[in-house]
PDB file of C-alpha atoms in Angstrom:
ATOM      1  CA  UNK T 906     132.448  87.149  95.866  1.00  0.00           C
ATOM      2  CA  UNK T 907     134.765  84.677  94.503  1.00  0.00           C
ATOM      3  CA  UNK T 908     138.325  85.706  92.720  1.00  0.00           C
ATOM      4  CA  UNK T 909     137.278  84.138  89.648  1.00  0.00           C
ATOM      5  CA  UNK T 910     134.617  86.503  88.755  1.00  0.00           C
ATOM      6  CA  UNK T 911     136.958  89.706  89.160  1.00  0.00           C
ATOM      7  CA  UNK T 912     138.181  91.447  86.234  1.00  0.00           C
ATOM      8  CA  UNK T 913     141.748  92.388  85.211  1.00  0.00           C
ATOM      9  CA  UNK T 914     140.640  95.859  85.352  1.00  0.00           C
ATOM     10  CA  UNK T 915     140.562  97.608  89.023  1.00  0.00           C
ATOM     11  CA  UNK T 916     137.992  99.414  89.495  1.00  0.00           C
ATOM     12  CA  UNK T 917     135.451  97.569  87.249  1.00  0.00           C
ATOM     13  CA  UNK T 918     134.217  95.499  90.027  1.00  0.00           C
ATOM     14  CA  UNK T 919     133.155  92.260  89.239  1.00  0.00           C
ATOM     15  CA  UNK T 920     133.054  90.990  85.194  1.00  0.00           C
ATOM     16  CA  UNK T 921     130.991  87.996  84.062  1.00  0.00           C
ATOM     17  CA  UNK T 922     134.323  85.453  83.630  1.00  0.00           C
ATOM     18  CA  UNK T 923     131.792  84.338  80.497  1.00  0.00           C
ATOM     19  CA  UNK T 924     131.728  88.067  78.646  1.00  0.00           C
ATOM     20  CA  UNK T 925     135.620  87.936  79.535  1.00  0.00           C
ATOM     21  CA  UNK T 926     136.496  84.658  78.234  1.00  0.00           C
ATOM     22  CA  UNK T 927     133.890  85.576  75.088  1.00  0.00           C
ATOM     23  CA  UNK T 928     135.929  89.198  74.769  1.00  0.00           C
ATOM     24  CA  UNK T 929     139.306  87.632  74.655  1.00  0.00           C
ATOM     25  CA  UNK T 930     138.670  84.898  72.275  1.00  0.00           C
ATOM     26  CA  UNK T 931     136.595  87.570  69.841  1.00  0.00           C
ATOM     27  CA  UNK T 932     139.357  89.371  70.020  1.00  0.00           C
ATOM     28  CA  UNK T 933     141.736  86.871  69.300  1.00  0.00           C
ATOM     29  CA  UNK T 934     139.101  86.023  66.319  1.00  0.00           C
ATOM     30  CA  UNK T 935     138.717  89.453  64.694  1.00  0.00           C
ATOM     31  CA  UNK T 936     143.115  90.391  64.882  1.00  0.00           C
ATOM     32  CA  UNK T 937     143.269  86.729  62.408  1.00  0.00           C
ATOM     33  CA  UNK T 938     140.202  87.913  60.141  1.00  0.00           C
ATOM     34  CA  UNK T 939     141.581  91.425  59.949  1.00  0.00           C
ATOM     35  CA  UNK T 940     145.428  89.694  58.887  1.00  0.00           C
ATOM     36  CA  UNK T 941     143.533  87.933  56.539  1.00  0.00           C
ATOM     37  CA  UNK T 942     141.945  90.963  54.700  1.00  0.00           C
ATOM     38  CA  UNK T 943     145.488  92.595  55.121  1.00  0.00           C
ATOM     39  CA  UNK T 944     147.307  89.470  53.241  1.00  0.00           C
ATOM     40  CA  UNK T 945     144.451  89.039  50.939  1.00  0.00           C
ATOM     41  CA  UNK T 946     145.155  92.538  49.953  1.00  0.00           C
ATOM     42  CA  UNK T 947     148.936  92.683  49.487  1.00  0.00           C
ATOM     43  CA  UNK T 948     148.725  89.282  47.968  1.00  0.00           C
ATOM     44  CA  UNK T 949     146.543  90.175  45.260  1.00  0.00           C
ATOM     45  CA  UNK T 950     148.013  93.048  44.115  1.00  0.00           C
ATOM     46  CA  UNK T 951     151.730  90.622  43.885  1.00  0.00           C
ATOM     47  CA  UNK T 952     149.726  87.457  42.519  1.00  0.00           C
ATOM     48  CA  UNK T 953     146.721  88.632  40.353  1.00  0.00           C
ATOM     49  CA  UNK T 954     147.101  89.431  37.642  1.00  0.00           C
ATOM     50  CA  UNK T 955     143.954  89.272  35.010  1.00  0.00           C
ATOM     51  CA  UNK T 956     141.355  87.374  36.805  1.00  0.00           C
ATOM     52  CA  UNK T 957     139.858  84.160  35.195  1.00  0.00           C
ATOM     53  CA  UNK T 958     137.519  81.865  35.274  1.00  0.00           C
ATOM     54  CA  UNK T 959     139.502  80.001  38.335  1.00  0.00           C
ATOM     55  CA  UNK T 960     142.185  80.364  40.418  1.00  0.00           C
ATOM     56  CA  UNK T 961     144.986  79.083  38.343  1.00  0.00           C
ATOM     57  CA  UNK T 962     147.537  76.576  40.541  1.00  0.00           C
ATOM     58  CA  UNK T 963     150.359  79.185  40.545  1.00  0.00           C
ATOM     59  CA  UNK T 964     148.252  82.047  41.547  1.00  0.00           C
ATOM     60  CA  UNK T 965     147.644  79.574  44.555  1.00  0.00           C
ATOM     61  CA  UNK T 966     151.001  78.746  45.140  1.00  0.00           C
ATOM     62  CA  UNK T 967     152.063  82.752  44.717  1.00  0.00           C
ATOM     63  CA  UNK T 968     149.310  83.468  47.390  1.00  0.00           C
ATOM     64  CA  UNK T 969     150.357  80.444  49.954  1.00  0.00           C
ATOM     65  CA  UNK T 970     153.618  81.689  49.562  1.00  0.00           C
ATOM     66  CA  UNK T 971     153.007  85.532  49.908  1.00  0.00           C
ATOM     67  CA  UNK T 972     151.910  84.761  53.320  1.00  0.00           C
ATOM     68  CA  UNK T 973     154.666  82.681  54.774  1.00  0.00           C
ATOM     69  CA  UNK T 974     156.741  85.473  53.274  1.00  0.00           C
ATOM     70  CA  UNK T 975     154.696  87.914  55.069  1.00  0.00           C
ATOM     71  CA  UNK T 976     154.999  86.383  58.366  1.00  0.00           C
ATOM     72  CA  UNK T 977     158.432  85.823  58.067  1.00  0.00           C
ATOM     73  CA  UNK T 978     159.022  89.493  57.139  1.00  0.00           C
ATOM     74  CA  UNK T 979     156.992  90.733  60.158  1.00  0.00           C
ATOM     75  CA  UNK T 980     158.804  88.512  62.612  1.00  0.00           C
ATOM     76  CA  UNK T 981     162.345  89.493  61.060  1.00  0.00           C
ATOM     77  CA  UNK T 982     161.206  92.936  61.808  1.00  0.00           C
ATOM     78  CA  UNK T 983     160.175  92.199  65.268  1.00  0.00           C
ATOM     79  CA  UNK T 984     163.781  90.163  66.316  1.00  0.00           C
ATOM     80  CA  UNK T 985     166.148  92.706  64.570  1.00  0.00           C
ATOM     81  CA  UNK T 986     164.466  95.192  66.255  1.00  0.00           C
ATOM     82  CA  UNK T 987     164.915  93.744  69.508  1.00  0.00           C
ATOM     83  CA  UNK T 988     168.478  93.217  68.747  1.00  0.00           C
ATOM     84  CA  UNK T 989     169.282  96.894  67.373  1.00  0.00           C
ATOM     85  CA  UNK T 990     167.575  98.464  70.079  1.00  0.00           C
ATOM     86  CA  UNK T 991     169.760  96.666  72.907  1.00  0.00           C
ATOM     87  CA  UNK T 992     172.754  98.473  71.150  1.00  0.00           C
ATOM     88  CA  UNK T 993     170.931 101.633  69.882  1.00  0.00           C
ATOM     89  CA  UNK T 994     167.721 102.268  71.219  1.00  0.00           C
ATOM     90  CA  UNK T 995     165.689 103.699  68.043  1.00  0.00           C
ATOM     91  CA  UNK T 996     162.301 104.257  70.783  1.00  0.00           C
ATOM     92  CA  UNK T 997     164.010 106.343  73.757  1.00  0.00           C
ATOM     93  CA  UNK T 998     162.473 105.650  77.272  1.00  0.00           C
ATOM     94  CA  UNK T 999     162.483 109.547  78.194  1.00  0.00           C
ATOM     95  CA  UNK T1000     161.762 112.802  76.698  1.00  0.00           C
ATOM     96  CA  UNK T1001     164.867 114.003  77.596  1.00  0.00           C
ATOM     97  CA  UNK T1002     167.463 112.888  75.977  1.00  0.00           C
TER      98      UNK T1002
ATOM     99  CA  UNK I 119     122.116  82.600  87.567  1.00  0.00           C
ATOM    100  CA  UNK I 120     121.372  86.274  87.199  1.00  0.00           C
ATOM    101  CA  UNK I 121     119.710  88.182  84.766  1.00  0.00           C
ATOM    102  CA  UNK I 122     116.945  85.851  84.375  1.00  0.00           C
ATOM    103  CA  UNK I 123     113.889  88.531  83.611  1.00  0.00           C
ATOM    104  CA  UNK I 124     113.453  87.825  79.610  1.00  0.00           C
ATOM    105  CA  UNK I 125     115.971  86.517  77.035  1.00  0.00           C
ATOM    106  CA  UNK I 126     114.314  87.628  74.360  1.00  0.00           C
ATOM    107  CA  UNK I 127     116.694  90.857  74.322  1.00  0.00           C
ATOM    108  CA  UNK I 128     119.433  92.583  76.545  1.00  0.00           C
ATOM    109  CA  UNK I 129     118.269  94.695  79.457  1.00  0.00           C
ATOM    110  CA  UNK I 130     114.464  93.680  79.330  1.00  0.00           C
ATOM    111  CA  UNK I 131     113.068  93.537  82.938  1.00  0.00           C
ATOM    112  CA  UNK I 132     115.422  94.387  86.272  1.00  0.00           C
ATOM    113  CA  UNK I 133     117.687  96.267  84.397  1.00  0.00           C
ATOM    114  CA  UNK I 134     120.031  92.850  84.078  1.00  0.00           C
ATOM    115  CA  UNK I 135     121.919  92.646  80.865  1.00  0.00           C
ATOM    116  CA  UNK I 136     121.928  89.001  79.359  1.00  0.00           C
ATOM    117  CA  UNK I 137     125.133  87.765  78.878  1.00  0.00           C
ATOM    118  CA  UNK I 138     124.141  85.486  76.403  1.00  0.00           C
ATOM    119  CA  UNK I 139     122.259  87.858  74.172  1.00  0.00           C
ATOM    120  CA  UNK I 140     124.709  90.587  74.519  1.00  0.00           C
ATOM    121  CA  UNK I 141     127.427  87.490  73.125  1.00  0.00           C
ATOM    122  CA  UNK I 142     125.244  86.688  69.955  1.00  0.00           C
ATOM    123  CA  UNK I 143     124.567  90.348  69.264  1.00  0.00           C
ATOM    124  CA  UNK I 144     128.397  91.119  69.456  1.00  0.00           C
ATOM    125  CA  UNK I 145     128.816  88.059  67.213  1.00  0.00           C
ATOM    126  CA  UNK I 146     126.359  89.519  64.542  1.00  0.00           C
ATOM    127  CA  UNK I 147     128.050  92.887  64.824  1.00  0.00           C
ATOM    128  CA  UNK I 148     131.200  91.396  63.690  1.00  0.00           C
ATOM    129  CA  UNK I 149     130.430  89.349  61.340  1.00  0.00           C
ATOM    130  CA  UNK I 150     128.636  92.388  59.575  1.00  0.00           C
ATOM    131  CA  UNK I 151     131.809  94.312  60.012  1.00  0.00           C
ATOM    132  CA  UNK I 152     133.687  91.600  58.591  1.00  0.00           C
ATOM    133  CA  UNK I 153     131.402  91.154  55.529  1.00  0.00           C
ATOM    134  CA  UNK I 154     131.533  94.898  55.029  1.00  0.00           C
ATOM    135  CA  UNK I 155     135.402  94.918  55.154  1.00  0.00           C
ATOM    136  CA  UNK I 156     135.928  92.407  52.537  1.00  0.00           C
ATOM    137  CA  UNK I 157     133.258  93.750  50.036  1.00  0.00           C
ATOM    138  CA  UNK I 158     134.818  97.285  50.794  1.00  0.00           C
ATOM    139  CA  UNK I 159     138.682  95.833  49.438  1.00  0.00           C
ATOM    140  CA  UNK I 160     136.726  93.912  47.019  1.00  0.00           C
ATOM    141  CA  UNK I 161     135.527  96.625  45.253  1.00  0.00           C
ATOM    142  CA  UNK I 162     138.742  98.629  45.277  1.00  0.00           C
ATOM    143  CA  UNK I 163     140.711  95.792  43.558  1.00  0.00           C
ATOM    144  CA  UNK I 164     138.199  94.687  41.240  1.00  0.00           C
ATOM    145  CA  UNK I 165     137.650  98.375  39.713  1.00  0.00           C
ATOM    146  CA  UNK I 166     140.907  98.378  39.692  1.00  0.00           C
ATOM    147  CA  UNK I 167     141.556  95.824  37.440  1.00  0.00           C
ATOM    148  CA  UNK I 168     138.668  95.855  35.394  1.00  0.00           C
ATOM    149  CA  UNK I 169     137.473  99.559  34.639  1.00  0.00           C
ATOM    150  CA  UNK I 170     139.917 101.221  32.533  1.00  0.00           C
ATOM    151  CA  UNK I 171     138.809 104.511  31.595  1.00  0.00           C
ATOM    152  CA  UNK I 172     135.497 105.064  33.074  1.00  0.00           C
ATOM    153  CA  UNK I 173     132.770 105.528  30.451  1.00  0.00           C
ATOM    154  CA  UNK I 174     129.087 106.135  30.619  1.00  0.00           C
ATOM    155  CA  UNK I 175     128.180 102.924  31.914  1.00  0.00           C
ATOM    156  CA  UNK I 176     129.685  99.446  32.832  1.00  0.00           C
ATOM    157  CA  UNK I 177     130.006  97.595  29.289  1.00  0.00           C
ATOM    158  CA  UNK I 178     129.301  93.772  29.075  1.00  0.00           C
ATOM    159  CA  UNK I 179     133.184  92.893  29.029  1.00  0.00           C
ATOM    160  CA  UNK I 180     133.842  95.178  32.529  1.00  0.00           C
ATOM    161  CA  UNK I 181     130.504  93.433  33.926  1.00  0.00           C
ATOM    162  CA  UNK I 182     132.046  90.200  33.107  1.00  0.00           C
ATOM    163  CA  UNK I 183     135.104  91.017  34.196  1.00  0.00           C
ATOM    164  CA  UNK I 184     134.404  92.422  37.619  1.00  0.00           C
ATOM    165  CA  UNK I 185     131.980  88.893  38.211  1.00  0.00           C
ATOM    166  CA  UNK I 186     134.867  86.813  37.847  1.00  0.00           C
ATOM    167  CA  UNK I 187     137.222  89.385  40.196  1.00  0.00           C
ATOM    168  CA  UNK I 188     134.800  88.931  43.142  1.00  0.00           C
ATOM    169  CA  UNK I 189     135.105  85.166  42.441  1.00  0.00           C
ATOM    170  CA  UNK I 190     138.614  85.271  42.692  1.00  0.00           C
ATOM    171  CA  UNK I 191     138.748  87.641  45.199  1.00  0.00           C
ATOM    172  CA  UNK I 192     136.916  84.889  47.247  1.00  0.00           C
ATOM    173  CA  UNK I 193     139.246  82.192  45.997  1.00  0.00           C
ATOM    174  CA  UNK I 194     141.874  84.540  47.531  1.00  0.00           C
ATOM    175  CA  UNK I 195     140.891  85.005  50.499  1.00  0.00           C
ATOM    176  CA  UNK I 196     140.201  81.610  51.852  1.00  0.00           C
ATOM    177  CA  UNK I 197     143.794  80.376  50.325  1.00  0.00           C
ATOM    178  CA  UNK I 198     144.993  82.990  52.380  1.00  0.00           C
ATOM    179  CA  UNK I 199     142.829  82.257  55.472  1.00  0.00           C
ATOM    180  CA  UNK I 200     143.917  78.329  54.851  1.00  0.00           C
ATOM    181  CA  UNK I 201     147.756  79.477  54.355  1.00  0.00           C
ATOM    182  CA  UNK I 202     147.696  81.469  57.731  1.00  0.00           C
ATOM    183  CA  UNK I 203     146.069  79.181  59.612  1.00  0.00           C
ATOM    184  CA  UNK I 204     148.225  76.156  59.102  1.00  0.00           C
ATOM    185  CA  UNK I 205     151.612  78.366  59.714  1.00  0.00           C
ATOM    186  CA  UNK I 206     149.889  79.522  63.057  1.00  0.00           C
ATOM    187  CA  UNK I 207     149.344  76.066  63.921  1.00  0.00           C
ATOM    188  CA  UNK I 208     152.702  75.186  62.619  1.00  0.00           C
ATOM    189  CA  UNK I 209     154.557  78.196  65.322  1.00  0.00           C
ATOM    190  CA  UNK I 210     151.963  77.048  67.835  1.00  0.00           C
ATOM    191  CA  UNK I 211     153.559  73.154  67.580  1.00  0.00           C
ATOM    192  CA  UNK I 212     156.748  74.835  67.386  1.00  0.00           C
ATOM    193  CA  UNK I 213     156.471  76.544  70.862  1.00  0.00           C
TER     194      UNK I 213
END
């Protein structure tokens, strides 16, 4: 039994390092595609707004924009957090308090 | 290698599950799930912008209508695939 075949999980015995390398990049795969479908939809509701016959340059640039924004927004989010809860935890650590 | 009874699908023979089929059938699962998400938001936004008050049937202007939403809709969604994908790549050369 070599230690490259056993799986992060204890107890699971041994896990194909294949499936496990196939599971993590899947996964990696489907959290992009389902950001993408999230965007898409937020986007088109800020950037549509009668559809035509194409996808007029500004529309475009509204879209590519609406997802930098996005981003941005989500990692604002995640440093202010961080920052706010080293003063004033908003998530407490025990139930009591 | 293990698992060798059949490839033709998972668990034929010893009891040995294919790693290799079970990988492309996982594959087709999600791309079906995929497909079924999109058409599924699809449809929301296009009725949305192109049935108004619902009458007795879809005229020729909502048919035309909703034809040129899913085309957009498409349009969409790859600029927004292409968008995130370069700023990934972007934070990824950042690092």
């Amino acid at each position: 039994m070599d230690s490259s075949s056993l799986s992060s999980a204890p107890g699971l015995g041994t896990v194909d390092p294949q499936l496990q390398h196939f599971i993590e990049v899947e996964t990696q795969k489907q959290r992009f595609q389902q950001l993408v479908h999230q965007m898409t939809e937020l986007c088109w509701e800020k950037c549509m707004d009668k559809p035509g016959p194409k996808l007029d340059s500004r529309a475009e640039a509204c879209f590519v924009n609406c997802v930098e924004r996005f981003i941005d927004t989500s990692q604002f989010i995640l440093n202010r957090l961080e920052q706010t809860q080293k003063s004033k935890p908003v998530f407490s650590e025990s139930l009591s308090d | 290698m293990e698992g060798g009874f059949g490839s033709d699908f998972a668990g034929s023979g010893g009891g040995k599950l294919d790693p290799g089929v079970i990988m492309e059938q996982v594959k087709v699962q999600i791309a079906v799930a995929n497909a079924q998400e999109l058409l599924q938001r699809m449809t929301d936004k296009c009725f949305r912008k192109c049935i108004g008050k619902p009458g007795g049937s879809l005229d020729n202007s909502e048919q035309k209508c909703i034809a040129m939403c899913m085309d957009r809709y498409m349009d969409a969604w790859n600029t927004v695939s292409r968008a995130y994908n370069s700023r990934l790549q972007r934070e990824r050369a950042n690092m």
